Amino acid sequence: MTPSVSFTEWLLIAFTLVAAGYALVAACAPRPRTPRTAARDGFDPVSVLKPLCGIEPHLYENLASFCEQRHPRYELLFGVASAHDPAVAVVERLKAAYPECDITLVIDARVYGKNLKVSNLINLAGRAKYGRIVIADSDIAVAPDYLVRVTAPLADRDVGVVTCLYHARSVGGFWTRIGAQFVDAWFAPSVRIAHLGGSSRFGFGATLALTRDTLERIGGLIALKDELADDFWLAELPRRLGRRTVLSEVEVATDVIESSFGPLWHRETRWLRTIRSLNPGGFAFLFITFTAPWLAVGAALALYLPGTFAGTLAGAGAVIGAIARLVLHARGEDGWRAFWRDLPLVAVRDTLLALEWLAAAFGTQVVWRGARMTVVGGERAAAVEIGDSR
């Protein structure tokens, strides 16, 4: 006797097929390609702002990659809030190792709002000499042609901000590898899909390049003083003035250093709650991007409904989704050895992401650099309130 198929089972099959389709598009989505501009367009003088706070495992190496740029004229401004910050010693090492590089250490404790990173950037921007400005997080490593390539699109007056995607480097063991997959197998592919669909509503702290004119037109960095998602808003405010965001073809590297479950959970739920505050509708449908749980559902339905059209559909969705997820995993790994090493983590990664999404859907607080904050949605999401995390 052929089993009947309930509405719930059809709904689950539909979700499985959509999840498989999403994985297929994510696996095949091309990397961004920005239009080539004249080589001279990337050689205007640049001020690079690097806000620092404490020590990270590869801080010296990451900052040194900015000292090795093939650019004729640029300055590096490193900012800390205290002379006792251990990052000061790292900057002093850089100044000794790269005497030909224009490096300035700015020690300034002034606070302008609830986002301390933005306060740091405001203090740095006041010292910037040049008309093109690049802001990049401290955990970013770049290639020697980075500055030339990311600033070239700024020659177009219609461009407001140039931003970069990034790939993750795990610094440590199991949990950092799980965290790297968050970036490489979920976050970056979702941005590529959005970009492929024509969206440019993003801005990433890995790189935000803009002109001084654009910065002044949005009211300066002071306009971001209370924003948790300062990187998003630094790109969004110029968009509201009619200036485009360009997703650069340049891809930088970022370190994942959370070596235990707790810090990783806090970091990733912070990202997800920030997404929820900025785009509640998009956040609600993220559940379809967590591939492995839906593949398990599809396989279970295929076994439960053998010999039926519904069961065949469910099985086909599971197979197609599994192949696409393997391709997506391969795109995010550095060689076949890493592919096989981390393959058992795929199901763990997707399942953990689903659990974090559920947690992010019902909470409003995040932990960032030891401070507990409340994410506020609305027109200017996400304002923050800073308090002790203990």
Tab-separated table of C-alpha atoms in Angstrom:
chain	number	residue	atom	x	y	z
A	1	MET	CA	0.000	0.000	0.000
A	2	THR	CA	1.399	3.394	-1.000
A	3	PRO	CA	1.725	5.643	2.047
A	4	SER	CA	-0.134	8.943	1.933
A	5	VAL	CA	1.903	12.117	2.156
A	6	SER	CA	0.805	14.714	4.667
A	7	PHE	CA	0.989	18.477	4.241
A	8	THR	CA	3.807	18.637	6.800
A	9	GLU	CA	5.831	16.076	4.848
A	10	TRP	CA	5.325	17.994	1.602
A	11	LEU	CA	6.415	21.162	3.403
A	12	LEU	CA	9.567	19.466	4.677
A	13	ILE	CA	10.297	18.153	1.191
A	14	ALA	CA	9.893	21.667	-0.208
A	15	PHE	CA	12.319	23.056	2.378
A	16	THR	CA	14.791	20.284	1.563
A	17	LEU	CA	14.649	21.120	-2.144
A	18	VAL	CA	15.062	24.850	-1.497
A	19	ALA	CA	18.013	24.172	0.813
A	20	ALA	CA	19.586	21.941	-1.836
A	21	GLY	CA	19.048	24.651	-4.450
A	22	TYR	CA	20.623	27.249	-2.199
A	23	ALA	CA	23.658	25.011	-1.608
A	24	LEU	CA	23.986	24.488	-5.364
A	25	VAL	CA	23.935	28.220	-6.092
A	26	ALA	CA	26.338	28.896	-3.205
A	27	ALA	CA	28.752	26.271	-4.526
A	28	CYS	CA	28.706	27.762	-8.032
A	29	ALA	CA	28.469	31.486	-7.270
A	30	PRO	CA	31.431	33.285	-8.858
A	31	ARG	CA	33.781	35.480	-6.930
A	32	PRO	CA	33.167	39.208	-7.483
A	33	ARG	CA	34.912	40.898	-10.376
A	34	THR	CA	35.183	44.658	-10.175
A	35	PRO	CA	35.719	46.499	-13.461
A	36	ARG	CA	39.357	47.155	-14.269
A	37	THR	CA	40.236	50.830	-14.063
A	38	ALA	CA	43.312	52.666	-15.235
A	39	ALA	CA	46.359	51.633	-13.224
A	40	ARG	CA	47.020	55.213	-12.166
A	41	ASP	CA	43.635	55.384	-10.443
A	42	GLY	CA	44.920	53.193	-7.620
A	43	PHE	CA	47.977	55.313	-6.872
A	44	ASP	CA	46.474	58.410	-5.265
A	45	PRO	CA	47.779	58.899	-1.697
A	46	VAL	CA	46.018	56.810	0.953
A	47	SER	CA	45.608	57.044	4.719
A	48	VAL	CA	45.117	53.615	6.314
A	49	LEU	CA	43.357	53.616	9.706
A	50	LYS	CA	43.985	50.594	11.946
A	51	PRO	CA	42.168	50.601	15.323
A	52	LEU	CA	43.951	48.320	17.809
A	53	CYS	CA	42.952	46.866	21.157
A	54	GLY	CA	45.140	44.238	22.797
A	55	ILE	CA	47.182	41.411	21.343
A	56	GLU	CA	46.078	38.812	18.806
A	57	PRO	CA	48.085	35.710	17.823
A	58	HIS	CA	49.238	37.039	14.419
A	59	LEU	CA	48.950	40.758	15.086
A	60	TYR	CA	52.510	41.609	14.038
A	61	GLU	CA	52.339	39.563	10.832
A	62	ASN	CA	48.938	40.968	9.890
A	63	LEU	CA	49.990	44.567	10.436
A	64	ALA	CA	53.293	43.953	8.655
A	65	SER	CA	51.395	42.986	5.488
A	66	PHE	CA	50.175	46.603	5.369
A	67	CYS	CA	53.769	47.837	5.634
A	68	GLU	CA	54.751	45.885	2.494
A	69	GLN	CA	52.370	47.521	0.016
A	70	ARG	CA	53.477	48.295	-3.531
A	71	HIS	CA	52.008	51.782	-3.366
A	72	PRO	CA	53.995	54.978	-3.899
A	73	ARG	CA	52.461	57.059	-1.140
A	74	TYR	CA	50.479	55.928	1.858
A	75	GLU	CA	50.488	56.307	5.617
A	76	LEU	CA	49.563	53.876	8.369
A	77	LEU	CA	47.851	55.213	11.473
A	78	PHE	CA	47.567	52.767	14.375
A	79	GLY	CA	45.306	53.773	17.249
A	80	VAL	CA	45.060	52.659	20.876
A	81	ALA	CA	43.211	54.127	23.835
A	82	SER	CA	46.030	53.623	26.334
A	83	ALA	CA	49.827	53.743	26.343
A	84	HIS	CA	49.694	50.500	28.348
A	85	ASP	CA	47.916	48.590	25.577
A	86	PRO	CA	50.199	45.668	24.554
A	87	ALA	CA	49.582	46.537	20.894
A	88	VAL	CA	51.855	49.570	21.394
A	89	ALA	CA	54.916	47.315	21.541
A	90	VAL	CA	53.875	45.655	18.283
A	91	VAL	CA	53.627	49.017	16.520
A	92	GLU	CA	57.054	49.998	17.841
A	93	ARG	CA	58.464	46.762	16.380
A	94	LEU	CA	56.912	47.652	13.033
A	95	LYS	CA	58.418	51.135	13.071
A	96	ALA	CA	61.849	49.617	13.703
A	97	ALA	CA	61.440	46.907	11.044
A	98	TYR	CA	59.994	49.244	8.366
A	99	PRO	CA	61.747	52.602	8.815
A	100	GLU	CA	60.826	53.615	5.248
A	101	CYS	CA	57.104	53.239	6.000
A	102	ASP	CA	55.104	56.265	7.159
A	103	ILE	CA	53.782	54.888	10.474
A	104	THR	CA	52.081	56.929	13.192
A	105	LEU	CA	50.992	55.602	16.565
A	106	VAL	CA	48.038	57.536	17.972
A	107	ILE	CA	47.377	57.130	21.700
A	108	ASP	CA	44.101	58.835	22.498
A	109	ALA	CA	41.578	57.875	25.181
A	110	ARG	CA	38.789	60.215	24.092
A	111	VAL	CA	35.390	58.496	23.803
A	112	TYR	CA	32.569	59.939	21.706
A	113	GLY	CA	29.818	57.355	22.001
A	114	LYS	CA	28.994	53.766	22.892
A	115	ASN	CA	31.155	52.116	20.221
A	116	LEU	CA	34.757	52.286	21.438
A	117	LYS	CA	36.185	51.111	18.100
A	118	VAL	CA	34.511	54.052	16.352
A	119	SER	CA	35.927	56.408	18.999
A	120	ASN	CA	39.359	55.024	18.165
A	121	LEU	CA	38.719	55.603	14.454
A	122	ILE	CA	37.542	59.169	15.059
A	123	ASN	CA	40.804	59.891	16.855
A	124	LEU	CA	42.754	58.382	13.948
A	125	ALA	CA	40.792	60.172	11.239
A	126	GLY	CA	41.694	63.508	12.773
A	127	ARG	CA	45.338	62.748	11.977
A	128	ALA	CA	44.828	61.436	8.419
A	129	LYS	CA	46.676	63.416	5.741
A	130	TYR	CA	45.253	62.109	2.492
A	131	GLY	CA	42.016	62.240	0.524
A	132	ARG	CA	41.548	58.480	0.216
A	133	ILE	CA	40.938	56.539	3.423
A	134	VAL	CA	41.074	52.798	4.053
A	135	ILE	CA	39.777	51.305	7.297
A	136	ALA	CA	40.696	47.697	8.063
A	137	ASP	CA	40.383	45.541	11.171
A	138	SER	CA	43.484	44.475	13.054
A	139	ASP	CA	43.125	40.750	12.265
A	140	ILE	CA	43.349	41.212	8.491
A	141	ALA	CA	46.291	40.162	6.290
A	142	VAL	CA	46.629	41.463	2.738
A	143	ALA	CA	48.686	40.977	-0.433
A	144	PRO	CA	51.250	43.605	-1.563
A	145	ASP	CA	48.951	44.965	-4.307
A	146	TYR	CA	45.990	45.346	-1.941
A	147	LEU	CA	45.989	49.148	-1.560
A	148	VAL	CA	46.319	49.785	-5.284
A	149	ARG	CA	43.453	47.460	-6.169
A	150	VAL	CA	40.926	48.366	-3.456
A	151	THR	CA	41.289	52.126	-3.915
A	152	ALA	CA	41.178	52.152	-7.742
A	153	PRO	CA	37.325	52.179	-7.953
A	154	LEU	CA	37.277	55.395	-5.887
A	155	ALA	CA	38.244	57.274	-9.056
A	156	ASP	CA	34.557	56.961	-9.970
A	157	ARG	CA	32.698	59.731	-8.145
A	158	ASP	CA	29.566	57.566	-7.993
A	159	VAL	CA	31.361	55.064	-5.742
A	160	GLY	CA	30.862	55.643	-2.046
A	161	VAL	CA	32.629	52.694	-0.437
A	162	VAL	CA	34.736	49.765	-1.612
A	163	THR	CA	34.589	46.714	0.637
A	164	CYS	CA	36.198	43.251	0.583
A	165	LEU	CA	35.157	39.723	1.340
A	166	TYR	CA	37.538	37.594	3.353
A	167	HIS	CA	38.534	34.007	3.891
A	168	ALA	CA	39.298	32.560	7.304
A	169	ARG	CA	42.509	31.149	8.759
A	170	SER	CA	42.023	29.000	11.832
A	171	VAL	CA	44.566	29.732	14.558
A	172	GLY	CA	44.379	26.680	16.783
A	173	GLY	CA	42.416	23.450	16.855
A	174	PHE	CA	38.870	22.125	16.628
A	175	TRP	CA	36.798	25.201	17.480
A	176	THR	CA	38.820	27.606	15.336
A	177	ARG	CA	38.339	25.233	12.389
A	178	ILE	CA	34.595	25.235	13.083
A	179	GLY	CA	34.703	29.046	13.188
A	180	ALA	CA	36.620	29.223	9.910
A	181	GLN	CA	33.853	27.244	8.217
A	182	PHE	CA	31.331	29.829	9.432
A	183	VAL	CA	33.148	32.371	7.286
A	184	ASP	CA	34.160	30.261	4.298
A	185	ALA	CA	31.170	27.927	3.901
A	186	TRP	CA	28.309	30.147	5.041
A	187	PHE	CA	29.015	33.876	5.362
A	188	ALA	CA	31.104	34.443	2.216
A	189	PRO	CA	28.869	32.310	-0.055
A	190	SER	CA	25.758	34.119	1.189
A	191	VAL	CA	27.345	37.467	0.281
A	192	ARG	CA	28.313	36.171	-3.172
A	193	ILE	CA	24.722	35.054	-3.759
A	194	ALA	CA	23.391	38.451	-2.667
A	195	HIS	CA	25.910	40.186	-4.927
A	196	LEU	CA	25.004	37.888	-7.812
A	197	GLY	CA	21.384	38.913	-7.300
A	198	GLY	CA	22.279	42.601	-7.568
A	199	SER	CA	22.366	43.516	-3.871
A	200	SER	CA	25.058	45.765	-2.440
A	201	ARG	CA	23.641	46.348	1.044
A	202	PHE	CA	26.769	45.338	2.892
A	203	GLY	CA	30.008	46.694	4.264
A	204	PHE	CA	32.689	44.654	6.021
A	205	GLY	CA	35.284	45.678	8.575
A	206	ALA	CA	37.868	43.672	6.647
A	207	THR	CA	38.124	46.679	4.321
A	208	LEU	CA	36.182	49.905	3.892
A	209	ALA	CA	37.759	52.295	1.392
A	210	LEU	CA	36.258	55.724	0.756
A	211	THR	CA	37.194	59.303	-0.006
A	212	ARG	CA	37.367	62.103	2.501
A	213	ASP	CA	34.589	63.827	0.550
A	214	THR	CA	32.255	60.846	1.050
A	215	LEU	CA	33.135	60.677	4.737
A	216	GLU	CA	32.399	64.374	5.219
A	217	ARG	CA	29.085	64.118	3.359
A	218	ILE	CA	27.770	61.484	5.802
A	219	GLY	CA	28.752	63.623	8.781
A	220	GLY	CA	32.095	61.977	9.513
A	221	LEU	CA	32.755	58.928	11.657
A	222	ILE	CA	30.953	60.627	14.527
A	223	ALA	CA	27.731	59.541	12.781
A	224	LEU	CA	28.618	55.941	13.749
A	225	LYS	CA	29.500	56.540	17.378
A	226	ASP	CA	26.583	54.507	18.786
A	227	GLU	CA	26.392	51.788	16.131
A	228	LEU	CA	27.339	48.181	16.815
A	229	ALA	CA	27.262	47.463	13.045
A	230	ASP	CA	29.540	50.408	12.268
A	231	ASP	CA	30.994	48.712	9.184
A	232	PHE	CA	27.534	48.227	7.660
A	233	TRP	CA	26.498	51.807	8.358
A	234	LEU	CA	29.710	53.282	6.992
A	235	ALA	CA	28.640	51.846	3.626
A	236	GLU	CA	24.880	52.344	4.074
A	237	LEU	CA	24.998	56.096	4.736
A	238	PRO	CA	26.778	56.862	1.428
A	239	ARG	CA	24.276	54.579	-0.339
A	240	ARG	CA	21.500	56.782	1.008
A	241	LEU	CA	23.238	59.697	-0.702
A	242	GLY	CA	23.206	57.809	-4.002
A	243	ARG	CA	26.806	56.561	-3.889
A	244	ARG	CA	27.392	52.906	-4.770
A	245	THR	CA	29.056	50.208	-2.716
A	246	VAL	CA	31.583	48.155	-4.701
A	247	LEU	CA	32.427	44.608	-3.636
A	248	SER	CA	36.081	44.361	-4.593
A	249	GLU	CA	37.600	41.405	-6.377
A	250	VAL	CA	40.306	41.542	-3.689
A	251	GLU	CA	39.844	38.941	-0.966
A	252	VAL	CA	41.755	39.346	2.292
A	253	ALA	CA	42.474	36.889	5.108
A	254	THR	CA	41.138	37.008	8.654
A	255	ASP	CA	42.147	34.998	11.710
A	256	VAL	CA	39.688	32.903	13.693
A	257	ILE	CA	41.118	32.632	17.206
A	258	GLU	CA	38.197	31.419	19.354
A	259	SER	CA	39.699	28.195	20.716
A	260	SER	CA	36.728	27.081	22.838
A	261	PHE	CA	32.976	26.786	22.442
A	262	GLY	CA	31.919	29.764	24.574
A	263	PRO	CA	33.806	32.561	22.772
A	264	LEU	CA	32.865	31.102	19.379
A	265	TRP	CA	29.189	30.945	20.334
A	266	HIS	CA	29.257	34.555	21.570
A	267	ARG	CA	30.970	35.796	18.411
A	268	GLU	CA	28.671	34.056	15.967
A	269	THR	CA	25.430	34.837	17.804
A	270	ARG	CA	26.587	38.470	17.908
A	271	TRP	CA	26.887	38.448	14.119
A	272	LEU	CA	23.489	36.784	13.722
A	273	ARG	CA	21.719	39.135	16.130
A	274	THR	CA	23.253	42.071	14.302
A	275	ILE	CA	21.930	40.656	11.013
A	276	ARG	CA	18.508	40.295	12.636
A	277	SER	CA	18.527	43.922	13.742
A	278	LEU	CA	19.496	45.168	10.291
A	279	ASN	CA	17.381	42.829	8.168
A	280	PRO	CA	14.677	40.982	10.145
A	281	GLY	CA	13.047	39.535	7.029
A	282	GLY	CA	16.275	38.146	5.649
A	283	PHE	CA	17.209	36.764	9.055
A	284	ALA	CA	13.882	34.904	9.310
A	285	PHE	CA	14.699	32.891	6.169
A	286	LEU	CA	18.293	32.052	7.072
A	287	PHE	CA	17.152	28.643	8.306
A	288	ILE	CA	17.080	27.470	4.703
A	289	THR	CA	20.849	28.062	4.374
A	290	PHE	CA	21.811	25.486	7.017
A	291	THR	CA	22.282	22.615	4.580
A	292	ALA	CA	23.217	19.526	6.592
A	293	PRO	CA	20.082	19.363	8.803
A	294	TRP	CA	17.851	19.627	5.716
A	295	LEU	CA	19.817	16.899	3.950
A	296	ALA	CA	19.182	14.659	6.948
A	297	VAL	CA	15.471	15.489	6.762
A	298	GLY	CA	15.405	14.712	3.050
A	299	ALA	CA	17.185	11.388	3.506
A	300	ALA	CA	14.822	10.423	6.335
A	301	LEU	CA	11.767	11.244	4.204
A	302	ALA	CA	13.148	9.235	1.288
A	303	LEU	CA	13.449	6.209	3.571
A	304	TYR	CA	10.027	6.811	5.137
A	305	LEU	CA	8.255	7.224	1.778
A	306	PRO	CA	9.889	4.589	-0.462
A	307	GLY	CA	8.514	4.110	-3.946
A	308	THR	CA	6.576	7.395	-3.934
A	309	PHE	CA	7.073	10.533	-5.968
A	310	ALA	CA	7.443	12.487	-2.719
A	311	GLY	CA	10.107	10.094	-1.463
A	312	THR	CA	11.975	10.330	-4.766
A	313	LEU	CA	11.903	14.128	-4.609
A	314	ALA	CA	13.190	14.113	-1.043
A	315	GLY	CA	15.978	11.685	-1.935
A	316	ALA	CA	16.978	13.675	-5.013
A	317	GLY	CA	17.100	16.870	-2.961
A	318	ALA	CA	19.298	15.192	-0.365
A	319	VAL	CA	21.713	13.853	-2.993
A	320	ILE	CA	21.963	17.133	-4.934
A	321	GLY	CA	22.349	19.104	-1.717
A	322	ALA	CA	25.052	16.756	-0.427
A	323	ILE	CA	27.074	17.103	-3.635
A	324	ALA	CA	26.703	20.886	-3.596
A	325	ARG	CA	27.699	21.042	0.073
A	326	LEU	CA	30.832	19.010	-0.660
A	327	VAL	CA	31.766	21.417	-3.460
A	328	LEU	CA	31.139	24.366	-1.146
A	329	HIS	CA	33.309	22.740	1.495
A	330	ALA	CA	36.083	22.196	-1.058
A	331	ARG	CA	35.961	25.867	-2.125
A	332	GLY	CA	36.543	26.970	1.433
A	333	GLU	CA	39.449	24.657	2.234
A	334	ASP	CA	43.117	25.135	1.494
A	335	GLY	CA	43.928	21.949	-0.429
A	336	TRP	CA	42.777	18.342	-0.325
A	337	ARG	CA	44.470	17.536	2.963
A	338	ALA	CA	42.423	20.219	4.729
A	339	PHE	CA	39.327	19.084	2.803
A	340	TRP	CA	39.497	15.534	4.199
A	341	ARG	CA	40.607	16.676	7.651
A	342	ASP	CA	37.634	19.003	8.075
A	343	LEU	CA	35.013	16.988	6.190
A	344	PRO	CA	33.601	15.427	9.414
A	345	LEU	CA	33.053	18.963	10.743
A	346	VAL	CA	30.557	19.929	8.020
A	347	ALA	CA	27.490	18.464	9.726
A	348	VAL	CA	28.655	19.846	13.093
A	349	ARG	CA	29.133	23.300	11.559
A	350	ASP	CA	25.694	23.434	9.931
A	351	THR	CA	23.902	22.084	12.993
A	352	LEU	CA	25.648	24.540	15.309
A	353	LEU	CA	24.729	27.362	12.954
A	354	ALA	CA	21.059	26.344	13.118
A	355	LEU	CA	21.194	26.358	16.922
A	356	GLU	CA	22.873	29.771	16.945
A	357	TRP	CA	20.181	31.100	14.618
A	358	LEU	CA	17.498	29.918	17.045
A	359	ALA	CA	19.327	31.555	19.952
A	360	ALA	CA	19.799	34.790	18.003
A	361	ALA	CA	16.091	34.885	17.137
A	362	PHE	CA	15.072	35.234	20.792
A	363	GLY	CA	17.847	37.298	22.369
A	364	THR	CA	18.838	40.944	22.267
A	365	GLN	CA	22.232	40.935	23.993
A	366	VAL	CA	25.693	40.288	22.569
A	367	VAL	CA	29.199	40.162	24.012
A	368	TRP	CA	31.877	42.127	22.183
A	369	ARG	CA	35.446	42.635	23.452
A	370	GLY	CA	34.395	41.856	27.010
A	371	ALA	CA	31.398	44.215	27.011
A	372	ARG	CA	27.767	43.152	27.102
A	373	MET	CA	25.575	45.126	24.714
A	374	THR	CA	21.930	45.351	23.772
A	375	VAL	CA	21.202	45.240	20.042
A	376	VAL	CA	18.456	47.668	19.092
A	377	GLY	CA	16.597	47.219	15.828
A	378	GLY	CA	14.905	49.883	13.792
A	379	GLU	CA	15.831	52.552	11.291
A	380	ARG	CA	19.320	53.045	12.701
A	381	ALA	CA	20.035	49.538	13.964
A	382	ALA	CA	22.014	48.613	15.864
A	383	ALA	CA	22.545	51.092	18.668
A	384	VAL	CA	24.296	49.580	21.665
A	385	GLU	CA	24.404	49.967	25.388
A	386	ILE	CA	27.697	48.986	26.945
A	387	GLY	CA	27.986	47.318	30.297
A	388	ASP	CA	30.168	44.911	32.249
A	389	SER	CA	30.061	41.413	30.733
A	390	ARG	CA	30.647	39.685	34.048
